[in-house]
Coordinates of C-alpha atoms and ligand atoms in Angstrom, one line a residue:
X475 CA 30.6 -12.2 14.5
X476 CA 29.8 -10.6 11.2
X477 CA 26.5 -8.8 10.5
X478 CA 24.6 -9.0 7.2
X479 CA 26.7 -6.5 5.3
X480 CA 23.9 -5.7 3.0
X481 CA 22.5 -3.4 5.7
X482 CA 25.4 -1.1 5.0
X483 CA 23.9 -0.6 1.5
X484 CA 20.6 0.8 2.9
X485 CA 20.0 4.5 2.4
X486 CA 19.5 6.6 5.5
X487 CA 15.8 6.5 6.3
X488 CA 15.6 10.2 6.9
X489 CA 12.3 11.3 5.1
X490 CA 9.8 11.3 8.0
X491 CA 12.5 12.2 10.6
X492 CA 13.4 15.3 8.5
X493 CA 9.7 16.2 8.1
X494 CA 9.3 16.0 11.9
X495 CA 12.5 18.0 12.5
X496 CA 11.5 20.9 10.3
X497 CA 8.0 20.9 11.6
X498 CA 9.2 21.0 15.2
X499 CA 11.5 23.9 14.5
X500 CA 8.7 25.8 13.0
X501 CA 6.2 24.9 15.7
X502 CA 8.6 25.9 18.5
X503 CA 9.2 29.2 16.9
X504 CA 5.4 29.8 16.3
X505 CA 3.5 28.2 19.2
X506 CA 0.3 30.2 18.4
X507 CA 0.0 28.5 15.0
X508 CA -2.1 25.3 14.3
X509 CA -0.2 23.2 11.9
X510 CA -2.3 20.9 9.7
X511 CA -0.7 17.5 8.8
X512 CA -1.6 16.4 5.2
X513 CA 1.3 14.0 5.1
X514 CA 0.0 11.3 7.4
X515 CA -0.1 7.8 5.9
X516 CA -2.2 6.4 8.8
X517 CA -6.0 6.3 8.9
X518 CA -7.9 8.4 11.4
X519 CA -11.4 7.0 11.4
X520 CA -12.2 4.2 14.0
X521 CA -13.1 0.6 13.2
X522 CA -16.6 0.0 11.9
X523 CA -19.1 -1.2 14.6
X524 CA -19.6 -4.5 12.8
X525 CA -15.9 -5.1 13.0
X526 CA -15.3 -4.2 16.6
X527 CA -18.4 -6.2 17.7
X528 CA -17.0 -9.3 16.0
X529 CA -13.6 -8.7 17.6
X530 CA -15.3 -8.4 21.1
X531 CA -17.4 -11.5 20.6
X532 CA -14.3 -13.5 19.5
X533 CA -12.4 -12.2 22.6
X534 CA -15.3 -13.5 24.8
X535 CA -15.1 -16.9 23.1
X536 CA -11.4 -17.0 23.9
X537 CA -12.4 -16.7 27.6
X538 CA -14.6 -19.8 27.6
X539 CA -13.1 -23.3 27.7
X540 CA -15.5 -24.8 25.1
X541 CA -14.8 -22.0 22.5
X542 CA -11.2 -21.2 23.4
X543 CA -8.7 -21.4 20.4
X544 CA -5.0 -22.1 20.5
X545 CA -2.6 -21.7 17.6
X546 CA -4.5 -20.7 14.4
X547 CA -3.9 -22.3 11.0
X548 CA -0.7 -21.0 9.3
X549 CA -2.7 -19.9 6.2
X550 CA -5.6 -18.4 8.2
X551 CA -9.0 -19.8 9.3
X552 CA -11.2 -21.2 6.6
X553 CA -14.0 -18.8 7.6
X554 CA -11.9 -15.8 6.7
X555 CA -10.4 -17.3 3.6
X556 CA -13.9 -18.1 2.4
X557 CA -15.0 -14.5 3.1
X558 CA -12.0 -13.1 1.1
X559 CA -12.7 -15.5 -1.8
X560 CA -16.4 -14.2 -1.7
X561 CA -15.1 -10.7 -1.7
X562 CA -13.1 -11.3 -4.9
X563 CA -16.1 -12.9 -6.4
X564 CA -18.1 -9.7 -5.7
X565 CA -16.0 -7.9 -8.3
X566 CA -15.9 -10.7 -10.7
X567 CA -12.5 -12.3 -9.9
X568 CA -12.2 -16.0 -9.1
X569 CA -9.8 -16.8 -6.3
X570 CA -10.3 -19.9 -4.3
X571 CA -10.0 -20.0 -0.6
X572 CA -7.0 -22.4 -0.7
X573 CA -5.0 -19.8 -2.7
X574 CA -5.3 -17.2 0.1
X575 CA -2.8 -16.8 2.9
X576 CA -3.9 -14.6 5.8
X577 CA -1.1 -12.5 7.4
X578 CA -0.5 -9.6 9.9
X579 CA -0.4 -7.0 7.1
X580 CA 0.9 -6.5 3.6
X581 CA 4.2 -4.9 4.7
X582 CA 5.4 -8.2 6.2
X583 CA 4.7 -10.2 3.0
X584 CA 6.1 -7.5 0.7
X585 CA 9.5 -8.4 2.2
X586 CA 9.0 -12.0 3.4
X587 CA 7.9 -13.3 0.0
X588 CA 11.5 -12.8 -1.1
X589 CA 12.5 -15.8 1.1
X590 CA 11.3 -18.2 -1.7
X591 CA 13.2 -16.5 -4.5
X592 CA 17.0 -16.5 -5.2
X593 CA 19.0 -13.6 -3.9
X594 CA 20.5 -13.6 -7.5
X595 CA 17.2 -12.3 -8.8
X596 CA 17.1 -8.8 -10.2
X597 CA 14.2 -6.8 -8.7
X598 CA 12.3 -4.1 -10.7
X599 CA 10.5 -1.3 -8.9
X600 CA 8.7 1.7 -10.2
X601 CA 10.2 5.1 -9.1
X602 CA 8.9 6.8 -7.0
X603 CA 8.3 3.7 -4.8
X604 CA 6.9 2.5 -1.5
X605 CA 10.3 2.1 0.2
X606 CA 9.6 -1.4 1.7
X607 CA 10.2 -3.1 -1.7
X608 CA 13.6 -1.5 -2.0
X609 CA 14.9 -1.9 1.5
X610 CA 13.8 -5.5 2.0
X611 CA 15.5 -6.5 -1.2
X612 CA 18.7 -4.6 -0.4
X613 CA 18.8 -6.5 2.9
X614 CA 18.6 -9.7 0.9
X615 CA 21.5 -8.5 -1.4
X616 CA 19.4 -8.3 -4.6
X617 CA 20.2 -6.0 -7.4
X618 CA 17.4 -3.4 -8.0
X619 CA 16.5 -1.7 -11.3
X620 CA 14.1 1.3 -11.5
X621 CA 11.3 2.0 -14.0
X622 CA 10.5 5.7 -13.9
X623 CA 7.0 6.9 -13.3
X624 CA 6.9 10.4 -14.6
X625 CA 4.4 13.0 -15.9
X626 CA 5.2 11.7 -19.5
X627 CA 3.8 8.2 -18.7
X628 CA 1.0 9.5 -16.5
X629 CA 3.0 8.2 -13.5
X630 CA 2.3 4.6 -14.7
X631 CA 5.8 3.2 -15.4
X632 CA 5.7 0.7 -18.3
X633 CA 8.1 -2.2 -19.0
X634 CA 11.2 -1.8 -21.2
X635 CA 12.0 -4.9 -23.2
X636 CA 15.7 -4.0 -23.1
X637 CA 15.8 -4.4 -19.3
X638 CA 15.6 -7.8 -17.7
X639 CA 14.0 -8.4 -14.3
X640 CA 13.0 -11.5 -12.3
X641 CA 10.9 -10.0 -9.6
X642 CA 8.6 -7.0 -10.5
X643 CA 6.8 -5.0 -7.8
X644 CA 3.8 -3.1 -9.0
X645 CA 1.5 -1.1 -6.8
X646 CA -1.9 0.1 -8.0
X647 CA -3.4 2.4 -7.0
X648 CA 0.0 3.6 -6.2
X649 CA 1.6 4.8 -3.1
X650 CA 2.9 7.5 -3.4
X651 CA 1.6 8.8 -6.8
X652 CA -2.1 7.8 -6.5
X653 CA -2.0 6.6 -10.2
X654 CA -3.7 3.4 -11.1
X655 CA -3.0 1.0 -13.9
X656 CA -5.6 0.2 -16.6
X657 CA -6.2 -3.5 -17.7
X658 CA -4.4 -2.8 -20.9
X659 CA -1.3 -1.5 -19.1
X660 CA -1.3 -4.5 -16.7
X661 CA -1.6 -6.8 -19.7
X662 CA 1.7 -5.3 -21.0
X663 CA 3.4 -6.0 -17.6
X664 CA 2.0 -9.6 -17.6
X665 CA 3.4 -10.2 -21.1
X666 CA 6.7 -8.7 -20.0
X667 CA 6.8 -11.0 -16.9
X668 CA 6.0 -14.1 -18.9
X669 CA 8.7 -13.3 -21.5
X670 CA 11.2 -12.8 -18.7
X671 CA 10.1 -15.8 -16.7
X672 CA 9.5 -13.2 -13.9
X673 CA 7.0 -12.9 -11.1
X674 CA 4.9 -9.9 -10.5
X675 CA 4.3 -9.0 -6.9
X676 CA 1.2 -6.9 -7.2
X677 CA 0.4 -4.7 -4.2
X678 CA -3.3 -4.0 -4.1
X679 CA -3.3 -2.4 -0.7
X680 CA -5.5 0.5 -2.0
X681 CA -7.9 -1.5 -4.3
X682 CA -10.9 -0.4 -2.2
X683 CA -10.4 3.2 -3.3
X684 CA -11.0 2.4 -7.0
X685 CA -14.3 3.7 -8.3
X686 CA -13.5 4.0 -12.0
X687 CA -13.6 1.0 -14.3
X688 CA -10.1 -0.2 -13.5
X689 CA -8.9 -3.6 -12.3
X690 CA -9.3 -4.1 -8.5
X691 CA -7.0 -7.1 -8.7
X692 CA -4.3 -8.2 -11.2
X693 CA -6.2 -11.5 -11.5
X694 CA -8.9 -9.6 -13.3
X695 CA -6.4 -9.5 -16.2
X696 CA -5.8 -12.5 -18.5
X697 CA -2.5 -14.3 -17.9
X698 CA -1.9 -13.0 -14.4
X699 CA -2.5 -16.4 -12.8
X700 CA 0.6 -17.6 -14.6
X701 CA 3.0 -14.9 -13.3
X702 CA 1.5 -12.9 -10.3
X703 CA 1.2 -12.9 -6.6
X704 CA -1.2 -10.4 -5.1
X705 CA -0.6 -8.6 -1.7
X706 CA -3.6 -7.1 0.0
X707 CA -4.2 -5.3 3.3
X708 CA -7.2 -4.3 5.5
X709 CA -5.2 -1.4 6.8
X710 CA -6.6 1.3 4.6
X711 CA -9.7 -0.7 3.4
X712 CA -11.0 -1.1 6.9
X713 CA -8.9 0.9 9.3
X714 CA -6.7 -2.1 10.4
X715 CA -3.4 -0.2 10.7
X716 CA -3.4 -0.9 14.4
X717 CA -5.3 -4.3 14.3
X718 CA -2.9 -5.8 11.7
X719 CA -4.4 -8.1 9.1
X720 CA -3.8 -8.6 5.4
X721 CA -3.7 -11.5 2.8
X722 CA -1.6 -12.8 0.0
X723 CA -3.0 -14.6 -3.0
X724 CA -0.9 -17.2 -4.8
X725 CA -2.6 -19.0 -7.7
X726 CA -2.4 -22.8 -7.7
X727 CA -0.9 -22.9 -11.2
X728 CA 1.9 -20.5 -10.4
X729 CA 5.2 -22.4 -10.8
X730 CA 8.8 -21.3 -11.3
X731 CA 11.9 -23.5 -11.7
X732 CA 9.7 -26.6 -11.4
X733 CA 8.2 -25.6 -8.0
X734 CA 4.7 -24.7 -6.9
X735 CA 5.0 -21.2 -5.5
X736 CA 2.0 -21.7 -3.3
X737 CA 3.6 -24.9 -1.8
X738 CA 6.9 -23.1 -1.2
X739 CA 5.1 -20.2 0.5
X740 CA 3.2 -22.6 2.8
X741 CA 6.5 -24.3 3.7
X742 CA 8.0 -20.9 4.4
X743 CA 5.0 -19.7 6.5
X744 CA 4.8 -22.9 8.5
X745 CA 8.5 -22.5 9.4
X746 CA 8.5 -18.8 10.3
X747 CA 5.0 -17.6 11.0
X748 CA 2.4 -18.8 13.6
X749 CA -0.6 -17.1 12.2
X750 CA -3.0 -14.2 13.0
X751 CA -5.0 -14.2 16.3
X752 CA -8.6 -15.5 16.3
X753 CA -10.2 -12.2 17.4
X754 CA -8.4 -10.3 14.5
X755 CA -9.5 -12.9 12.0
X756 CA -13.1 -12.7 13.2
X757 CA -12.8 -8.9 12.9
X758 CA -11.4 -9.3 9.4
X759 CA -14.3 -11.7 8.4
X760 CA -16.8 -9.0 9.6
X761 CA -15.2 -6.5 7.1
X762 CA -16.6 -8.7 4.3
X763 CA -20.1 -9.1 5.8
X764 CA -22.8 -7.0 4.2
X765 CA -23.0 -4.8 7.3
X766 CA -19.2 -4.5 7.5
X767 CA -18.9 -3.7 3.8
X768 CA -21.5 -0.9 4.1
X769 CA -19.8 0.6 7.1
X770 CA -16.3 0.4 5.9
X771 CA -17.3 1.8 2.5
X772 CA -18.7 4.9 4.3
X773 CA -15.2 5.5 5.8
X774 CA -13.6 5.1 2.4
X775 CA -16.0 7.5 0.9
X776 CA -15.1 10.0 3.7
X777 CA -11.4 9.8 2.7
X778 CA -12.4 9.9 -1.0
X779 CA -14.3 13.2 -0.4
X780 CA -11.1 14.6 1.2
X781 CA -9.1 13.4 -1.8
X782 CA -11.5 15.0 -4.2
X783 CA -11.3 18.3 -2.4
X784 CA -7.5 18.3 -2.5
X785 CA -7.5 17.4 -6.2
X786 CA -10.0 20.2 -7.0
X787 CA -7.9 22.7 -5.1
X788 CA -4.8 21.7 -7.1
X789 CA -6.8 22.0 -10.3
X790 CA -8.0 25.5 -9.4
X791 CA -4.5 26.6 -8.7
X792 CA -3.2 25.2 -12.0
X793 CA -1.0 22.7 -10.2
X794 CA -0.4 19.4 -12.1
X795 CA -1.4 16.3 -10.1
X796 CA -2.2 12.6 -10.3
X797 CA -4.3 10.5 -8.0
X798 CA -7.1 11.6 -5.8
X799 CA -9.8 9.7 -7.7
X800 CA -9.0 6.1 -7.2
X801 CA -6.6 6.6 -4.3
X802 CA -6.2 8.4 -1.0
X803 CA -3.0 10.0 -2.4
X804 CA -2.6 13.2 -4.4
X805 CA 0.8 13.6 -6.0
X806 CA 1.6 17.1 -7.2
X807 CA 4.3 18.7 -9.2
X808 CA 5.5 21.6 -7.1
X809 CA 4.5 25.0 -8.6
X810 CA 7.0 27.5 -10.1
X811 CA 9.7 24.7 -10.5
X812 CA 10.2 24.6 -6.7
X813 CA 12.1 21.6 -5.3
X814 CA 10.3 19.2 -2.9
X815 CA 12.0 20.5 0.2
X816 CA 11.7 24.1 -1.0
X817 CA 7.9 23.7 -1.4
X818 CA 7.7 21.9 1.9
X819 CA 9.2 24.9 3.7
X820 CA 7.0 27.3 1.7
X821 CA 3.8 25.4 2.6
X822 CA 4.9 25.1 6.3
X823 CA 5.7 28.9 6.6
X824 CA 2.9 30.4 4.4
X825 CA 0.0 27.9 5.0
X826 CA 1.2 26.1 8.1
X827 CA 0.5 22.8 6.3
X828 CA 2.7 19.8 6.2
X829 CA 2.9 17.4 3.2
X830 CA 5.5 14.8 2.3
X831 CA 8.4 15.7 -0.1
X832 CA 8.3 13.4 -3.1
X833 CA 12.0 13.0 -3.4
X834 CA 11.9 10.8 -0.2
X835 CA 10.2 8.1 -2.4
X836 CA 12.9 8.0 -5.1
X837 CA 14.8 10.0 -7.7
X838 CA 11.7 10.5 -9.9
X839 CA 9.9 12.1 -6.9
X840 CA 12.2 15.2 -7.2
X841 CA 10.1 18.3 -7.4
X842 CA 6.9 16.5 -6.3
X843 CA 4.9 16.4 -3.1
X844 CA 2.5 13.8 -1.7
X845 CA -0.7 14.9 0.0
X846 CA -2.9 12.3 1.8
X847 CA -6.7 12.3 2.4
X848 CA -6.5 10.7 5.9
X849 CA -6.9 14.0 7.9
X850 CA -10.3 14.9 9.2
X851 CA -12.6 16.7 6.8
X852 CA -12.6 20.1 8.6
X853 CA -8.8 20.1 8.7
X854 CA -8.6 19.2 5.0
X855 CA -11.0 22.1 4.2
X856 CA -9.0 24.5 6.2
X857 CA -5.7 23.3 4.8
X858 CA -7.0 23.8 1.2
X859 CA -8.2 27.3 2.0
X860 CA -4.9 28.2 3.4
X861 CA -3.0 26.7 0.4
X862 CA -5.2 28.6 -2.0
X863 CA -4.2 31.9 -0.3
X864 CA -0.6 31.0 0.0
X865 CA -0.1 29.8 -3.6
X866 CA -2.3 32.2 -5.4
Ligands
PLP214 N1 1.7 -1.5 0.6 C1 1.5 -0.2 0.5 C2 1.7 0.4 -0.9 C3 1.4 0.6 1.5 O1 1.3 2.0 1.3 C4 1.3 0.1 2.8 C5 1.1 0.9 4.0 O2 1.2 2.1 4.0 C6 1.4 -1.3 3.0 C7 1.6 -2.1 1.8 C8 1.4 -1.9 4.3 O3 0.2 -2.3 4.8 P1 0.0 -3.0 6.1 O4 -0.5 -2.0 7.1 O5 -1.1 -4.0 5.8 O6 1.2 -3.7 6.5

């Protein structure tokens, strides 16, 4: 019996384990100290009432013979796909309900989508990167090339015509850097993709955090329907990290190698996936109702206020950063030329604050640090006061 030897090529997933190890050593040595965690990538506010009410009502329907539901449709119930299509329409993007595939979260499809493309494809990711794009493609045996996101390009990596890629992962607003692409920048990526006969896998998991005049979807940009697939999630939009629901959009006209990508994906899903539960899909539908939108927007605004406070603190301290405006993430260049882990230890000891060292997200993350806005507001205020004292 041989295992998939590509697994031997995976880098050790040590980032969060090492953060936890160093934090524990410090906490054990200083039991009197309250450590504030500004590295968490999970939401902390509960589900909106409109959402949990819809989930409860759906659970009750499942307990009655006349309204009980068995296996759901592979691509998601029509009521939810219609609601998602209407949501796209609310910001001026036309996506029809038969181009939408409901799933159990964007992470699954970020990797699973690779099933329909050759393992000979070269994958381009921006660096620093959400590690799922890299690891899932290493598991499949694909070659990966990196496009650097650095201070010089405003942490928005741009295509290099001398580099060929077949599959391009873009994430905007970005995890971890918080930077978001403009329509003009996306247009350049679309032109590059079309010239390379490549597909763009556009991760819009954080689109709900956009408040400036920036595209909320790659399909807001001309040409995208010929080369892009969009991956979305309700995790950060509506606190679904524990509920699990997202959606993937594949335009009807997207074809490669003479095949409809939407049809291939349906074939893949119907072979390997049995859908998302009815109560979860009803809860997701409620996110897009007027009441659900109002309530979930309030939660996003709460996180955005935290992000703004973190960004303002960095500005005050003269620390260079991106994100924080259209994103829950703030990506800083560590002060005084400190390395990521060096600044991690400094913050832990002097401010008793934990953030995430940037180099865990790729080579270009060296000397950077990621703060998140998902902690509660009072902890965020206190953490920023402590950092001001420690860094000043
Ligand atoms: N894409 C990005 C960029 C993320 O940061 C995350 C979660 O952290 C996901 C996708 C996964 O989302 P989900 O919870 O829907 O699987």
